[in-house]
Amino acid sequence: MELMPEFKLHRPETVSEAVRLNGGSETARYLAGGTDMVVNIRRGIEAPETLIDLNGVKEMTGIREDADGLHIGAAVKLQDLGAHASVQRDYAAVAEAARAVAGPTHQNYGTVGGNLCLDTRCMYYNQSEWWRSANNYCLKYRGDICHVAPGGKRCFAAFSGDVAPAALVHGGEIELVGPRGARRIPLVDLYKNDGMDHLALAPGELLVALHLPRATAGIPSGYVKSRVRGSIDFPLAGAAVALTMKDGKLETLSIALTAVNPYPQLVKGCDAYLGKAVDGELLEEIRENVRKQAKPMKTTTIAPWYRRRVVGALAQRIVARLAAE
Ligand SMILES: Cc1cc2nc3c(=O)[nH]c(=O)nc-3n(C[C@H](O)[C@H](O)[C@H](O)COP(=O)(O)OP(=O)(O)OC[C@H]3O[C@@H](n4cnc5c(N)ncnc54)[C@H](O)[C@@H]3O)c2cc1C
């Protein structure tokens, strides 16, 4: 780990002040819980000249319910998200995902916004400065070669946040405010399939809130992940599912994956299963479809084939559990 470099720390109290202080500068970064950002600074991956601490921005705190659904401030701590009664009751996958992030200390500091805007990860990137320099760096930072796929010019670092897939299966939307104004977009549109540049944020844009729509409240949902150390680790593969049943058949089905691509992805082709009973044959079809759409690369010490197999099995398992409830 490197020593902390010098930077200016701002503590704005409003969203507009935070956005103004950032100003879209290439050397400014937002700091929420810091559980990923500070590690990246200490590893020399990030060297911001200006850090904008979001913890004093009141507009970004609190969880509020209205006719539209649930409005979750981006600075809400994961611990509070996972423990919130309405989240647990109406958006179970989101509560389960929040409680599955790292360990209790990370959940105590880590925020919803920081989790949704988490940088992509790769074993050739999340290393100390001396390790990376000894390996001539990599495509994502300072190098010109991808050690995962040396022939190409694409970065395959994986998005490994837990909350995004859970919010995706509930049709989450996000509120963004930037130097050019405010907008509200589906969460799915925040992400791009590019490990080097995976967020569709304009320069200086701040994620202010996550909305979970009333329409999906109460739909049975769940999130499960596979990880090396059960007490603290990032997902090697994670799956979220939300579904409804009618007369013993699938009425709606949504599946989302994390850690097996540079972006959290909604699984395609789920409509093909609607109107069918959830039996062994259908569960096999779902598992195979999920497995095919997951494209993990050698970004962790655990083999891609294993993560691909596991993610199919996780999705299959949640579908079976929810269908039987
Ligand atoms: C040992 C260890 C284990 C971990 N395990 C997991 C895990 O299992 N699952 C998991 O999901 N994560 C894991 N993490 C990563 C991290 O702890 C969490 O993702 C956490 O939720 C990040 O939130 P934060 O508030 O600390 O973000 P920060 O570190 O403050 O920020 C993360 C990124 O998001 C940006 N950002 C923060 N807030 C906003 C905002 N409102 N708008 C725009 N950009 C913003 C920051 O600029 C930065 O780029 C782990 C980290 C460590 C060190």
CSV table of C-alpha atoms and ligand atoms in Angstrom, one decimal:
chain,number,residue,atom,x,y,z
A,1,MET,CA,0.0,0.0,0.0
A,2,GLU,CA,1.1,3.5,-0.8
A,3,LEU,CA,1.0,6.5,1.6
A,4,MET,CA,-2.0,8.7,1.1
A,5,PRO,CA,-1.1,11.4,-1.4
A,6,GLU,CA,-2.0,15.0,-0.9
A,7,PHE,CA,-5.5,16.1,-1.9
A,8,LYS,CA,-8.1,18.7,-1.1
A,9,LEU,CA,-11.1,17.4,0.9
A,10,HIS,CA,-14.4,19.2,0.6
A,11,ARG,CA,-17.4,18.6,2.8
A,12,PRO,CA,-20.4,20.0,1.0
A,13,GLU,CA,-23.9,20.1,2.6
A,14,THR,CA,-26.0,20.2,-0.5
A,15,VAL,CA,-26.1,18.3,-3.8
A,16,SER,CA,-25.7,21.5,-5.9
A,17,GLU,CA,-22.6,22.4,-3.8
A,18,ALA,CA,-21.1,18.9,-4.3
A,19,VAL,CA,-21.7,19.1,-8.1
A,20,ARG,CA,-20.2,22.6,-8.3
A,21,LEU,CA,-17.1,21.5,-6.3
A,22,ASN,CA,-16.6,18.6,-8.7
A,23,GLY,CA,-17.2,20.7,-11.8
A,24,GLY,CA,-16.6,17.7,-14.0
A,25,SER,CA,-12.9,17.9,-13.4
A,26,GLU,CA,-10.8,14.9,-14.4
A,27,THR,CA,-9.0,15.0,-11.1
A,28,ALA,CA,-12.0,15.3,-8.8
A,29,ARG,CA,-13.7,12.3,-7.2
A,30,TYR,CA,-16.8,11.8,-5.0
A,31,LEU,CA,-16.1,10.0,-1.7
A,32,ALA,CA,-19.0,8.2,0.0
A,33,GLY,CA,-18.1,5.4,2.5
A,34,GLY,CA,-14.6,5.3,1.0
A,35,THR,CA,-14.4,1.5,1.4
A,36,ASP,CA,-13.4,1.1,-2.3
A,37,MET,CA,-12.1,4.6,-3.1
A,38,VAL,CA,-9.6,4.8,-0.2
A,39,VAL,CA,-8.2,1.3,-1.0
A,40,ASN,CA,-7.8,2.4,-4.6
A,41,ILE,CA,-6.0,5.5,-3.5
A,42,ARG,CA,-3.7,3.6,-1.2
A,43,ARG,CA,-2.9,1.2,-4.1
A,44,GLY,CA,-2.1,4.1,-6.5
A,45,ILE,CA,-4.9,3.3,-8.8
A,46,GLU,CA,-6.7,6.6,-8.0
A,47,ALA,CA,-4.8,9.8,-7.4
A,48,PRO,CA,-7.5,12.5,-7.1
A,49,GLU,CA,-6.5,16.1,-6.4
A,50,THR,CA,-9.9,16.8,-5.0
A,51,LEU,CA,-12.2,14.6,-3.0
A,52,ILE,CA,-15.8,15.5,-2.4
A,53,ASP,CA,-17.1,13.8,0.8
A,54,LEU,CA,-20.8,13.1,0.4
A,55,ASN,CA,-21.5,12.2,4.0
A,56,GLY,CA,-22.8,15.6,5.0
A,57,VAL,CA,-25.3,16.0,2.1
A,58,LYS,CA,-28.6,15.6,3.9
A,59,GLU,CA,-30.6,15.4,0.6
A,60,MET,CA,-28.9,12.1,-0.1
A,61,THR,CA,-29.7,10.4,3.2
A,62,GLY,CA,-32.8,8.6,4.3
A,63,ILE,CA,-35.3,6.1,2.8
A,64,ARG,CA,-38.8,7.5,2.1
A,65,GLU,CA,-41.9,5.8,0.8
A,66,ASP,CA,-44.4,7.5,-1.4
A,67,ALA,CA,-47.0,6.6,-4.1
A,68,ASP,CA,-44.2,5.9,-6.6
A,69,GLY,CA,-42.4,3.4,-4.4
A,70,LEU,CA,-39.3,3.7,-2.3
A,71,HIS,CA,-36.8,6.6,-2.6
A,72,ILE,CA,-33.4,5.6,-1.3
A,73,GLY,CA,-30.8,8.4,-0.8
A,74,ALA,CA,-27.4,7.5,-2.4
A,75,ALA,CA,-25.7,8.2,0.9
A,76,VAL,CA,-27.8,5.6,2.8
A,77,LYS,CA,-25.5,3.1,4.4
A,78,LEU,CA,-25.8,-0.5,3.3
A,79,GLN,CA,-26.5,-1.6,6.9
A,80,ASP,CA,-29.5,0.7,7.0
A,81,LEU,CA,-30.7,-0.5,3.6
A,82,GLY,CA,-30.5,-4.2,4.6
A,83,ALA,CA,-32.2,-3.6,7.9
A,84,HIS,CA,-35.1,-1.4,6.6
A,85,ALA,CA,-38.5,-3.0,7.2
A,86,SER,CA,-40.0,-1.9,3.8
A,87,VAL,CA,-37.0,-3.0,1.9
A,88,GLN,CA,-37.0,-6.4,3.6
A,89,ARG,CA,-40.8,-6.8,3.1
A,90,ASP,CA,-41.2,-5.4,-0.5
A,91,TYR,CA,-37.8,-5.7,-2.2
A,92,ALA,CA,-36.3,-8.8,-0.5
A,93,ALA,CA,-33.5,-9.2,-3.0
A,94,VAL,CA,-32.2,-5.7,-2.3
A,95,ALA,CA,-32.1,-6.3,1.4
A,96,GLU,CA,-30.4,-9.6,0.9
A,97,ALA,CA,-27.8,-8.0,-1.4
A,98,ALA,CA,-27.0,-5.2,1.0
A,99,ARG,CA,-26.5,-7.7,3.8
A,100,ALA,CA,-24.2,-9.8,1.5
A,101,VAL,CA,-21.7,-6.9,0.7
A,102,ALA,CA,-18.3,-7.6,2.3
A,103,GLY,CA,-18.8,-7.8,6.1
A,104,PRO,CA,-20.6,-5.7,8.8
A,105,THR,CA,-17.9,-3.0,9.0
A,106,HIS,CA,-18.0,-2.3,5.2
A,107,GLN,CA,-21.8,-2.3,5.4
A,108,ASN,CA,-21.6,0.3,8.2
A,109,TYR,CA,-19.6,2.7,6.0
A,110,GLY,CA,-20.4,1.6,2.4
A,111,THR,CA,-23.3,3.4,0.7
A,112,VAL,CA,-25.9,2.7,-1.9
A,113,GLY,CA,-24.3,5.2,-4.3
A,114,GLY,CA,-20.8,3.8,-3.8
A,115,ASN,CA,-22.0,0.3,-4.4
A,116,LEU,CA,-23.9,1.1,-7.6
A,117,CYS,CA,-20.9,3.2,-8.9
A,118,LEU,CA,-18.3,0.7,-7.8
A,119,ASP,CA,-15.2,0.5,-10.1
A,120,THR,CA,-14.8,-2.8,-12.1
A,121,ARG,CA,-12.3,-5.3,-10.7
A,122,CYS,CA,-9.6,-7.5,-12.0
A,123,MET,CA,-6.7,-9.4,-10.4
A,124,TYR,CA,-4.3,-7.5,-12.7
A,125,TYR,CA,-5.7,-4.1,-11.6
A,126,ASN,CA,-6.6,-4.4,-7.9
A,127,GLN,CA,-2.9,-4.8,-6.9
A,128,SER,CA,-0.3,-2.6,-5.3
A,129,GLU,CA,1.7,-0.1,-7.4
A,130,TRP,CA,4.9,-2.2,-7.3
A,131,TRP,CA,3.0,-5.4,-8.4
A,132,ARG,CA,1.4,-3.6,-11.3
A,133,SER,CA,4.6,-1.8,-12.4
A,134,ALA,CA,6.5,-5.2,-12.3
A,135,ASN,CA,3.8,-6.5,-14.7
A,136,ASN,CA,3.9,-3.4,-17.0
A,137,TYR,CA,0.6,-2.3,-15.7
A,138,CYS,CA,-2.6,-3.2,-17.8
A,139,LEU,CA,-5.0,-1.7,-20.3
A,140,LYS,CA,-7.3,-0.4,-17.6
A,141,TYR,CA,-4.6,1.8,-16.0
A,142,ARG,CA,-1.3,3.0,-17.4
A,143,GLY,CA,-0.5,-0.1,-19.6
A,144,ASP,CA,-1.2,-1.0,-23.2
A,145,ILE,CA,-1.9,-4.7,-22.8
A,146,CYS,CA,-4.7,-6.7,-21.3
A,147,HIS,CA,-3.2,-9.6,-19.3
A,148,VAL,CA,-6.6,-11.4,-19.4
A,149,ALA,CA,-7.0,-11.2,-23.2
A,150,PRO,CA,-3.5,-10.1,-24.5
A,151,GLY,CA,-4.5,-10.0,-28.2
A,152,GLY,CA,-7.3,-7.4,-27.8
A,153,LYS,CA,-7.9,-3.8,-26.9
A,154,ARG,CA,-10.9,-4.5,-24.6
A,155,CYS,CA,-10.9,-4.5,-20.8
A,156,PHE,CA,-12.8,-7.3,-19.2
A,157,ALA,CA,-12.6,-6.2,-15.6
A,158,ALA,CA,-15.8,-7.3,-13.9
A,159,PHE,CA,-18.5,-5.3,-12.2
A,160,SER,CA,-18.7,-6.9,-8.8
A,161,GLY,CA,-21.3,-4.9,-6.8
A,162,ASP,CA,-24.0,-6.8,-5.0
A,163,VAL,CA,-26.9,-4.3,-4.9
A,164,ALA,CA,-27.2,-3.5,-8.6
A,165,PRO,CA,-28.5,-6.9,-9.8
A,166,ALA,CA,-31.1,-6.9,-7.0
A,167,ALA,CA,-32.3,-3.4,-7.9
A,168,LEU,CA,-32.4,-4.4,-11.6
A,169,VAL,CA,-34.8,-7.2,-11.1
A,170,HIS,CA,-37.1,-4.8,-9.2
A,171,GLY,CA,-36.9,-2.2,-12.1
A,172,GLY,CA,-34.8,0.3,-10.2
A,173,GLU,CA,-34.3,3.8,-11.5
A,174,ILE,CA,-31.7,6.4,-10.5
A,175,GLU,CA,-31.7,10.1,-10.0
A,176,LEU,CA,-28.6,11.9,-11.3
A,177,VAL,CA,-27.5,15.5,-10.9
A,178,GLY,CA,-24.6,17.0,-12.8
A,179,PRO,CA,-23.1,20.3,-14.0
A,180,ARG,CA,-25.7,20.2,-16.9
A,181,GLY,CA,-28.7,19.4,-14.8
A,182,ALA,CA,-30.8,16.6,-13.4
A,183,ARG,CA,-32.1,13.4,-15.0
A,184,ARG,CA,-33.8,10.2,-14.0
A,185,ILE,CA,-32.9,7.0,-15.9
A,186,PRO,CA,-33.5,3.2,-15.5
A,187,LEU,CA,-30.6,1.8,-13.5
A,188,VAL,CA,-29.9,-0.6,-16.3
A,189,ASP,CA,-28.8,2.4,-18.5
A,190,LEU,CA,-26.1,3.4,-16.0
A,191,TYR,CA,-23.9,0.5,-17.1
A,192,LYS,CA,-21.8,-0.2,-20.2
A,193,ASN,CA,-20.1,-3.4,-21.3
A,194,ASP,CA,-16.6,-1.9,-21.0
A,195,GLY,CA,-14.4,-2.7,-18.0
A,196,MET,CA,-12.4,0.6,-18.5
A,197,ASP,CA,-15.4,2.9,-18.7
A,198,HIS,CA,-18.4,1.0,-17.4
A,199,LEU,CA,-20.6,3.9,-16.1
A,200,ALA,CA,-22.7,6.1,-18.4
A,201,LEU,CA,-22.2,9.1,-16.2
A,202,ALA,CA,-21.4,12.5,-17.6
A,203,PRO,CA,-18.3,14.3,-16.1
A,204,GLY,CA,-19.1,15.3,-12.6
A,205,GLU,CA,-22.5,13.6,-12.5
A,206,LEU,CA,-23.6,12.6,-9.0
A,207,LEU,CA,-25.9,9.7,-8.2
A,208,VAL,CA,-28.4,11.2,-5.8
A,209,ALA,CA,-31.0,8.5,-5.2
A,210,LEU,CA,-32.2,5.0,-6.2
A,211,HIS,CA,-35.9,4.5,-6.8
A,212,LEU,CA,-37.6,1.1,-6.4
A,213,PRO,CA,-41.0,1.3,-8.1
A,214,ARG,CA,-44.3,0.5,-6.4
A,215,ALA,CA,-45.2,-1.8,-9.3
A,216,THR,CA,-42.6,-4.4,-8.1
A,217,ALA,CA,-43.1,-4.0,-4.4
A,218,GLY,CA,-43.9,-7.3,-2.7
A,219,ILE,CA,-42.9,-9.4,-5.7
A,220,PRO,CA,-41.0,-12.5,-4.3
A,221,SER,CA,-37.3,-11.9,-5.0
A,222,GLY,CA,-33.9,-13.0,-3.8
A,223,TYR,CA,-30.2,-12.6,-4.2
A,224,VAL,CA,-27.4,-15.2,-3.8
A,225,LYS,CA,-23.7,-14.9,-4.4
A,226,SER,CA,-20.7,-17.2,-4.4
A,227,ARG,CA,-17.5,-16.0,-2.8
A,228,VAL,CA,-14.2,-17.3,-1.5
A,229,ARG,CA,-14.4,-16.1,2.1
A,230,GLY,CA,-18.0,-16.2,3.3
A,231,SER,CA,-17.5,-13.5,5.8
A,232,ILE,CA,-16.2,-10.6,3.6
A,233,ASP,CA,-15.6,-11.2,-0.1
A,234,PHE,CA,-16.7,-9.7,-3.3
A,235,PRO,CA,-19.0,-12.0,-5.4
A,236,LEU,CA,-17.2,-14.4,-7.8
A,237,ALA,CA,-20.7,-14.7,-9.3
A,238,GLY,CA,-24.0,-13.4,-8.1
A,239,ALA,CA,-27.6,-13.8,-9.2
A,240,ALA,CA,-30.9,-11.9,-8.3
A,241,VAL,CA,-34.3,-13.1,-9.3
A,242,ALA,CA,-37.8,-11.6,-9.0
A,243,LEU,CA,-40.8,-13.7,-10.1
A,244,THR,CA,-44.6,-14.1,-9.8
A,245,MET,CA,-46.7,-17.2,-10.2
A,246,LYS,CA,-50.2,-17.6,-11.4
A,247,ASP,CA,-52.2,-20.9,-11.2
A,248,GLY,CA,-48.9,-22.8,-10.6
A,249,LYS,CA,-47.2,-21.2,-13.7
A,250,LEU,CA,-44.7,-18.5,-14.1
A,251,GLU,CA,-46.4,-15.1,-14.7
A,252,THR,CA,-43.3,-12.8,-14.6
A,253,LEU,CA,-39.6,-13.5,-14.3
A,254,SER,CA,-36.6,-11.3,-14.1
A,255,ILE,CA,-33.0,-12.5,-13.5
A,256,ALA,CA,-29.9,-10.3,-13.2
A,257,LEU,CA,-26.2,-11.2,-12.8
A,258,THR,CA,-23.2,-9.6,-11.3
A,259,ALA,CA,-19.4,-10.3,-11.3
A,260,VAL,CA,-19.5,-12.3,-14.6
A,261,ASN,CA,-19.3,-9.4,-17.0
A,262,PRO,CA,-18.0,-5.8,-17.0
A,263,TYR,CA,-21.6,-4.7,-16.2
A,264,PRO,CA,-24.5,-6.1,-14.1
A,265,GLN,CA,-26.8,-7.6,-16.7
A,266,LEU,CA,-30.4,-8.5,-17.0
A,267,VAL,CA,-30.7,-12.0,-18.5
A,268,LYS,CA,-32.4,-12.0,-21.9
A,269,GLY,CA,-35.0,-14.5,-23.0
A,270,CYS,CA,-36.9,-14.8,-19.7
A,271,ASP,CA,-40.3,-14.2,-21.4
A,272,ALA,CA,-39.9,-17.6,-23.1
A,273,TYR,CA,-40.6,-19.3,-19.7
A,274,LEU,CA,-43.8,-17.5,-18.9
A,275,GLY,CA,-46.9,-19.6,-18.6
A,276,LYS,CA,-44.9,-22.7,-17.8
A,277,ALA,CA,-44.7,-24.7,-14.6
A,278,VAL,CA,-41.4,-24.5,-12.8
A,279,ASP,CA,-40.4,-28.2,-13.0
A,280,GLY,CA,-37.0,-29.8,-13.4
A,281,GLU,CA,-36.9,-29.3,-17.2
A,282,LEU,CA,-37.7,-25.6,-17.0
A,283,LEU,CA,-35.1,-25.1,-14.3
A,284,GLU,CA,-32.5,-26.8,-16.5
A,285,GLU,CA,-33.4,-24.5,-19.4
A,286,ILE,CA,-33.1,-21.4,-17.1
A,287,ARG,CA,-29.7,-22.6,-15.8
A,288,GLU,CA,-28.4,-23.1,-19.3
A,289,ASN,CA,-29.6,-19.8,-20.5
A,290,VAL,CA,-28.0,-18.0,-17.6
A,291,ARG,CA,-24.8,-19.9,-18.0
A,292,LYS,CA,-24.6,-18.9,-21.7
A,293,GLN,CA,-25.1,-15.2,-21.1
A,294,ALA,CA,-22.4,-15.0,-18.3
A,295,LYS,CA,-19.0,-14.3,-19.8
A,296,PRO,CA,-16.5,-14.3,-16.9
A,297,MET,CA,-12.9,-13.9,-17.9
A,298,LYS,CA,-9.8,-14.7,-16.0
A,299,THR,CA,-10.2,-11.6,-13.8
A,300,THR,CA,-10.1,-13.5,-10.5
A,301,THR,CA,-8.0,-16.4,-9.2
A,302,ILE,CA,-11.0,-18.6,-9.5
A,303,ALA,CA,-11.4,-20.1,-13.0
A,304,PRO,CA,-14.0,-18.6,-15.4
A,305,TRP,CA,-15.6,-21.9,-16.1
A,306,TYR,CA,-16.4,-22.4,-12.5
A,307,ARG,CA,-18.0,-18.9,-12.1
A,308,ARG,CA,-20.1,-19.5,-15.2
A,309,ARG,CA,-21.4,-22.8,-13.9
A,310,VAL,CA,-22.0,-21.4,-10.5
A,311,VAL,CA,-24.0,-18.4,-11.7
A,312,GLY,CA,-26.4,-20.7,-13.6
A,313,ALA,CA,-26.8,-22.9,-10.5
A,314,LEU,CA,-27.4,-19.9,-8.3
A,315,ALA,CA,-30.1,-18.4,-10.5
A,316,GLN,CA,-31.7,-21.9,-10.9
A,317,ARG,CA,-31.8,-22.3,-7.1
A,318,ILE,CA,-33.4,-19.0,-6.4
A,319,VAL,CA,-36.1,-19.5,-9.1
A,320,ALA,CA,-36.9,-22.9,-7.6
A,321,ARG,CA,-37.1,-21.4,-4.1
A,322,LEU,CA,-39.3,-18.5,-5.0
A,323,ALA,CA,-41.6,-20.6,-7.2
A,324,ALA,CA,-42.2,-22.9,-4.3
A,325,GLU,CA,-43.1,-20.1,-1.8
B,1,LIG,C1,-12.2,-6.3,1.7
B,1,LIG,C2,-13.4,-5.8,0.8
B,1,LIG,C3,-14.4,-6.5,0.5
B,1,LIG,C4,-15.5,-6.0,-0.3
B,1,LIG,N1,-16.5,-6.9,-0.6
B,1,LIG,C5,-17.5,-6.4,-1.3
B,1,LIG,C6,-18.6,-7.2,-1.7
B,1,LIG,O1,-18.7,-8.3,-1.2
B,1,LIG,N2,-19.6,-6.7,-2.4
B,1,LIG,C7,-19.6,-5.4,-2.9
B,1,LIG,O2,-20.5,-5.0,-3.6
B,1,LIG,N3,-18.6,-4.6,-2.6
B,1,LIG,C8,-17.5,-5.0,-1.8
B,1,LIG,N4,-16.5,-4.2,-1.5
B,1,LIG,C9,-16.4,-2.8,-2.1
B,1,LIG,C10,-17.1,-1.7,-1.2
B,1,LIG,O3,-16.8,-1.9,0.1
B,1,LIG,C11,-18.6,-1.7,-1.5
B,1,LIG,O4,-18.9,-1.8,-2.8
B,1,LIG,C12,-19.2,-0.4,-0.9
B,1,LIG,O5,-20.6,-0.4,-1.1
B,1,LIG,C13,-18.7,0.9,-1.7
B,1,LIG,O6,-19.5,2.0,-1.2
B,1,LIG,P1,-18.7,3.2,-0.6
B,1,LIG,O7,-19.8,4.2,-0.2
B,1,LIG,O8,-17.7,2.9,0.4
B,1,LIG,O9,-18.0,3.8,-2.0
B,1,LIG,P2,-16.7,4.6,-2.1
B,1,LIG,O10,-15.5,3.8,-1.9
B,1,LIG,O11,-16.8,5.9,-1.4
B,1,LIG,O12,-16.9,5.0,-3.7
B,1,LIG,C14,-16.8,4.0,-4.7
B,1,LIG,C15,-16.9,4.6,-6.1
B,1,LIG,O13,-18.2,5.2,-6.3
B,1,LIG,C16,-18.1,6.6,-6.5
B,1,LIG,N5,-19.2,7.2,-5.9
B,1,LIG,C17,-19.6,7.0,-4.6
B,1,LIG,N6,-20.8,7.6,-4.3
B,1,LIG,C18,-21.2,8.1,-5.5
B,1,LIG,C19,-22.3,8.9,-5.9
B,1,LIG,N7,-23.3,9.1,-5.0
B,1,LIG,N8,-22.4,9.3,-7.2
B,1,LIG,C20,-21.4,9.0,-8.1
B,1,LIG,N9,-20.3,8.3,-7.8
B,1,LIG,C21,-20.2,7.9,-6.5
B,1,LIG,C22,-16.7,7.0,-6.0
B,1,LIG,O14,-16.2,8.2,-6.6
B,1,LIG,C23,-15.9,5.8,-6.3
B,1,LIG,O15,-15.5,5.8,-7.6
B,1,LIG,C24,-15.4,-4.7,-0.7
B,1,LIG,C25,-14.3,-3.9,-0.4
B,1,LIG,C26,-13.3,-4.4,0.4
B,1,LIG,C27,-12.2,-3.5,0.7
